[in-house]
Tab-separated table of C-alpha atoms in Angstrom:
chain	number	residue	atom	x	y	z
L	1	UNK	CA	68.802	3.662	-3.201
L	2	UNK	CA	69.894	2.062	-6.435
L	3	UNK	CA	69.819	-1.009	-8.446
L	4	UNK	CA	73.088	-1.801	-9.088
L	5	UNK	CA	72.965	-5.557	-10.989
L	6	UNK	CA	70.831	-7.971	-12.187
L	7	UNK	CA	71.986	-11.519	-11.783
L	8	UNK	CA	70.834	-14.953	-12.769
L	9	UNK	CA	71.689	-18.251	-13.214
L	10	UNK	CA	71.842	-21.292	-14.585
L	11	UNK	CA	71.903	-24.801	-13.257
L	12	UNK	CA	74.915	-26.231	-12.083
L	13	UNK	CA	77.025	-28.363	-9.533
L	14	UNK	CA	79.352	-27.176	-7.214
L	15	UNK	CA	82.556	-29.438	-7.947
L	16	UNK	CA	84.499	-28.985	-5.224
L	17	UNK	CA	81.522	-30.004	-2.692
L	18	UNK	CA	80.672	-34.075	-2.132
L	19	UNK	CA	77.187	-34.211	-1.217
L	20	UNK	CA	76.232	-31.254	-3.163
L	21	UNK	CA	72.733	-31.010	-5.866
L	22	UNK	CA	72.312	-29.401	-8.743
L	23	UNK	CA	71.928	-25.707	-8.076
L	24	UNK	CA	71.068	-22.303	-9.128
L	25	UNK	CA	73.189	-20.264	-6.619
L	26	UNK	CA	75.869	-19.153	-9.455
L	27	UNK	CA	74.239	-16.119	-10.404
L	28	UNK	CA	76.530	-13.559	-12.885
L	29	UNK	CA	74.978	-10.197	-13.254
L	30	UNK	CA	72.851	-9.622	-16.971
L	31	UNK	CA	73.134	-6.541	-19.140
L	32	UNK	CA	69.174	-5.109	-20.163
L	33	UNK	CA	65.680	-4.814	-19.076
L	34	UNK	CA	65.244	-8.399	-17.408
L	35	UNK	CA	61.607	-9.697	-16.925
L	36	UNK	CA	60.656	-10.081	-13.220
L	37	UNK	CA	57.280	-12.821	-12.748
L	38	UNK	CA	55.584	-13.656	-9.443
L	39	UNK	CA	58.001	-16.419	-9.485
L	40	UNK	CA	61.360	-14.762	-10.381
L	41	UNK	CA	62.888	-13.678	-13.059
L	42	UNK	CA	63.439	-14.548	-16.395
L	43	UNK	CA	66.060	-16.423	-16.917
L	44	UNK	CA	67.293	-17.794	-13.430
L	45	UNK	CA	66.694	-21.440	-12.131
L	46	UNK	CA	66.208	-22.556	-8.606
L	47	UNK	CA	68.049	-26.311	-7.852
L	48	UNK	CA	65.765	-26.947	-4.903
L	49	UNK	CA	62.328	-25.643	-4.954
L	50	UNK	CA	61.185	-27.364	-1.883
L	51	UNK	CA	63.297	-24.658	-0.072
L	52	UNK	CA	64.103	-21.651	-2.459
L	53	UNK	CA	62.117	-19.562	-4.414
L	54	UNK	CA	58.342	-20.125	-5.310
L	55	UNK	CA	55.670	-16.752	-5.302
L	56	UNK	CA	56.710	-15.495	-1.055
L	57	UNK	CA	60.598	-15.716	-1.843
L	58	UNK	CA	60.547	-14.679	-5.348
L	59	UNK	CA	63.315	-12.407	-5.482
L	60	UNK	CA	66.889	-12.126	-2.787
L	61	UNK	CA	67.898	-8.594	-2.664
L	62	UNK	CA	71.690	-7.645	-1.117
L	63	UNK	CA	73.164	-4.922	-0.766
L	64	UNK	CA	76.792	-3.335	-1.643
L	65	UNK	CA	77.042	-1.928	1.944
L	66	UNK	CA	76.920	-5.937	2.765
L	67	UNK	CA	79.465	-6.697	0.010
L	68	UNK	CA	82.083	-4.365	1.062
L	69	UNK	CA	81.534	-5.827	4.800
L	70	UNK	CA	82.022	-9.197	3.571
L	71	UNK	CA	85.015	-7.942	1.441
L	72	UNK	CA	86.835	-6.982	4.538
L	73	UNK	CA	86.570	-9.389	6.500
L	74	UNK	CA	87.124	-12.215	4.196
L	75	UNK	CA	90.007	-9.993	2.504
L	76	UNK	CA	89.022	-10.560	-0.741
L	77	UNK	CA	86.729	-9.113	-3.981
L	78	UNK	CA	83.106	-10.032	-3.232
L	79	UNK	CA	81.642	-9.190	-7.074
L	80	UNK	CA	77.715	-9.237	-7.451
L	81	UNK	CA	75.402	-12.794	-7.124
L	82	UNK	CA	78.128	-14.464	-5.283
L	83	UNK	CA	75.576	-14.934	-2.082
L	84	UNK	CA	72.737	-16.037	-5.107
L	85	UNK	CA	70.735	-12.683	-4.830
L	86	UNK	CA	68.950	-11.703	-7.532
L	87	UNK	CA	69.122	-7.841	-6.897
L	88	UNK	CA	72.132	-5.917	-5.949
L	89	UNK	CA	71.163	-2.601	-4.583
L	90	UNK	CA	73.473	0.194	-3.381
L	91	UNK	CA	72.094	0.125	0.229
L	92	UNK	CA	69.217	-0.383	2.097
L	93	UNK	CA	68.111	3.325	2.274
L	94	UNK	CA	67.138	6.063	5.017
L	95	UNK	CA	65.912	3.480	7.202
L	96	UNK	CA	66.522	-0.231	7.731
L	97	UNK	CA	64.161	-2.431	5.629
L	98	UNK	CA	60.951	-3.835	7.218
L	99	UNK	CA	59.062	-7.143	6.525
L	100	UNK	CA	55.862	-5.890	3.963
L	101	UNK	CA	57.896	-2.673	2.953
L	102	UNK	CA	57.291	-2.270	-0.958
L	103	UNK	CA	59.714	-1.239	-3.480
L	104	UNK	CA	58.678	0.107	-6.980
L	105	UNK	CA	61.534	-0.429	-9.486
L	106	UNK	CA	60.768	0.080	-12.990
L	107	UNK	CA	57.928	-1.104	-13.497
L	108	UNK	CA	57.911	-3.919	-10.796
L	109	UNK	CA	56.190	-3.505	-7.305
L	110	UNK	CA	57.900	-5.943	-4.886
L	111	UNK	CA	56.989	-6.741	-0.948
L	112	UNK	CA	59.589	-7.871	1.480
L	113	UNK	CA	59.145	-10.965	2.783
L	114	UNK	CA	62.028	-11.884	4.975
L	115	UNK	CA	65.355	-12.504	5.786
L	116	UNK	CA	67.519	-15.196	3.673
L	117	UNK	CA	68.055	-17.901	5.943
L	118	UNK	CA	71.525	-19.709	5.556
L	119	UNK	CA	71.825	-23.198	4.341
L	120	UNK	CA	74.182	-25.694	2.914
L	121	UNK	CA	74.211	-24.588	-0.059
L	122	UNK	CA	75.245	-21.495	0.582
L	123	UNK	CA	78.479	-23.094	2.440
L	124	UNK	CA	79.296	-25.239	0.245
L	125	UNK	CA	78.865	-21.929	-2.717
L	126	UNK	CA	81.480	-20.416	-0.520
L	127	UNK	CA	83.797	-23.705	0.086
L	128	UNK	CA	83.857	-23.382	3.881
L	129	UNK	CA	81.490	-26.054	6.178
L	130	UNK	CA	81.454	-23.536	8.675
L	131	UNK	CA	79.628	-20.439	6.759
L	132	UNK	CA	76.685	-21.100	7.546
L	133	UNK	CA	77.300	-20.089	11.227
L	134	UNK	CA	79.613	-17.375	10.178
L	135	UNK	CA	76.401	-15.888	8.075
L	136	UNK	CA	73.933	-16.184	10.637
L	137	UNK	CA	76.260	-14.527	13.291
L	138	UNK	CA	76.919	-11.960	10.942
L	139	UNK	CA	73.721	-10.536	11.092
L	140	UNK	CA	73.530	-9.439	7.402
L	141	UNK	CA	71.131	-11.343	5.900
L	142	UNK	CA	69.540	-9.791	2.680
L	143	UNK	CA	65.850	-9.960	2.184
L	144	UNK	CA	63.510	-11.791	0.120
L	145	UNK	CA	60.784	-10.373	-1.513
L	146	UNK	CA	57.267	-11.235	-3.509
L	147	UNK	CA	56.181	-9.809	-6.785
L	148	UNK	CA	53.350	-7.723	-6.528
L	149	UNK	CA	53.146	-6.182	-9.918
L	150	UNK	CA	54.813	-7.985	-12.375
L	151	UNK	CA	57.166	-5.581	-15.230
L	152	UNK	CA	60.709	-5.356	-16.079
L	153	UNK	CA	63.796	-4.352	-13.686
L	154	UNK	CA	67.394	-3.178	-15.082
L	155	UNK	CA	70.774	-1.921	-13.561
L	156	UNK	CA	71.208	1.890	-13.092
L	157	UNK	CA	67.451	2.281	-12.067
L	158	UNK	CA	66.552	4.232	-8.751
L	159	UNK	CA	64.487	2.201	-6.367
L	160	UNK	CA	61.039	3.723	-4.674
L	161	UNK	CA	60.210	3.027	-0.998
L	162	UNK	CA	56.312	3.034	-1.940
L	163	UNK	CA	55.610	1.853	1.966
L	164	UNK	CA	57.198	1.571	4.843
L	165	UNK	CA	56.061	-0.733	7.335
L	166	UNK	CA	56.992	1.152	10.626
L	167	UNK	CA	55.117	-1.146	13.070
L	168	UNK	CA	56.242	-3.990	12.083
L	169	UNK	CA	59.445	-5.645	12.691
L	170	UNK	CA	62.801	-4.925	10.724
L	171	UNK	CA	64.038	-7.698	8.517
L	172	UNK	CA	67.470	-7.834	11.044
L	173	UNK	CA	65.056	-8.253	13.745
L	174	UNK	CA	63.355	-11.071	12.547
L	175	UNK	CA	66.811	-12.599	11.328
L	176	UNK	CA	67.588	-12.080	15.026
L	177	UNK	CA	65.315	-14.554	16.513
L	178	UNK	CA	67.490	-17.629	14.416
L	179	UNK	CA	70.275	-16.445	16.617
L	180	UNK	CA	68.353	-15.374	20.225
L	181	UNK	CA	68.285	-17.932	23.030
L	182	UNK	CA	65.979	-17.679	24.350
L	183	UNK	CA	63.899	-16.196	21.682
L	184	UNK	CA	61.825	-13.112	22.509
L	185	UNK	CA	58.011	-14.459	22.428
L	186	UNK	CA	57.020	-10.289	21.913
L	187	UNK	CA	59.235	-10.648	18.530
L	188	UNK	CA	57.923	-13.922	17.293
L	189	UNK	CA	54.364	-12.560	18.064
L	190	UNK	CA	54.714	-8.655	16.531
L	191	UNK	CA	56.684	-10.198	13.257
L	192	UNK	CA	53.811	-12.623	12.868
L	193	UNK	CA	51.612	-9.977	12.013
L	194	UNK	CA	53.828	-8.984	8.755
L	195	UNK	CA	53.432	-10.359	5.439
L	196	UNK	CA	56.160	-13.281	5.829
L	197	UNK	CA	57.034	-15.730	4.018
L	198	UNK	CA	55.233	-19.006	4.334
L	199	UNK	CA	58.536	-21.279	5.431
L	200	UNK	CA	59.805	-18.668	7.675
L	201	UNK	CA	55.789	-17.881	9.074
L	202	UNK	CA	55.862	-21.746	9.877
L	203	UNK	CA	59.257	-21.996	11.931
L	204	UNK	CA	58.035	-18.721	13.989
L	205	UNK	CA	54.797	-20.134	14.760
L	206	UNK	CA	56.603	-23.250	15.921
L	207	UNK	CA	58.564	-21.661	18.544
L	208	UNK	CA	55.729	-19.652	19.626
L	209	UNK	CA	53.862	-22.864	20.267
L	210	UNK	CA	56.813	-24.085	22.131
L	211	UNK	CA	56.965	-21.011	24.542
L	212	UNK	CA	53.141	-21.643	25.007
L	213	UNK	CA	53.629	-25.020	25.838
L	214	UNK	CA	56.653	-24.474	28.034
């Protein structure tokens, strides 16, 4: 496994969108050693902070095996940070990514936190109202990621699995649950025991209250 960009970006609107905010989505990949804190790196903005970014989503990782997916079946060039990730990597490795998996690269330590969950944002990024259900269905979701040892990452470097998370669920499986109906109260209860991010931790203990309840 490989990183293959680094991408950031600056604040902007997306003109073609009407009810769009200011946002950070338009990444473009940067040449160098780039600085990675525990709340991102150096050098990209978030729009909306209430839902993106912040110390448990820290860093989106995608992966080229994704891209050329997408580049099919939209029939056209997908170049890197056009979903807003962060990382590009070459694929996801031996085995599919689990939530609390670390990955040394360079001299940063990230944990995976999660899948990406679609928004508007993203939709309106791609200038179609109905991507958001296209992504979800698509199953391909990325992963987010916390900084557990701040350093400096750069394109061309080889990634480390450090840990790998075996009992605990895969990222796609937790991605499923957005999608399962009904969703699968053994899921929602073995992904709560991983390290997830605090949004997506909240929605999953919702719906486990609301089997409970039922």
């Amino acid at each position: 496994m490989k990183l293959l960009s680094v991408n950031t970006g600056s604040l902007r609107n997306i003109p073609w969108a009407e009810t769009a905010q200011v946002t950070g989505i338009f990444k473009n990949p940067v040449s160098g050693p780039v600085r990675v804190g525990v709340n991102g790196l150096e050098g990209d903005n978030i729009g909306s902070v209430k839902y993106h970014g912040g110390p448990d989503q820290a860093v989106y990782i995608y992966s080229r095996e994704d891209y050329l997916w997408w580049s099919e079946k939209l029939e056209r060039e997908m170049p890197p940070g056009i979903f807003g990730e962060n990382l590009t990597v070459s694929a996801w490795g031996e085995e599919p990514p689990r939530v609390g998996d670390r990955w040394a690269i360079g001299s940063a330590i990230l944990e995976l936190s999660g899948p990406r969950i679609p928004c508007v944002t993203l939709a309106q990024r791609m200038d179609d109202p109905k991507f958001v259900k296209t992504f979800l269905l698509a199953g391909r979701s990325g992963v987010y990621a916390r900084v557990l040892n701040e350093g400096e990452v750069q394109a061309g470097r080889q990634i480390e699995v450090l840990v790998r998370r075996h009992h605990l669920p895969t990222v796609d499986e937790v991605y499923s649950l957005w999608r399962q109906r009904p969703r699968d109260p053994k899921l929602i209860s073995s992904a709560l025991q991983a390290p997830l991010a605090v949004g997506i931790r909240a929605e999953l203990e919702k719906w486990q209250s609301q089997i409970e309840e039922s």
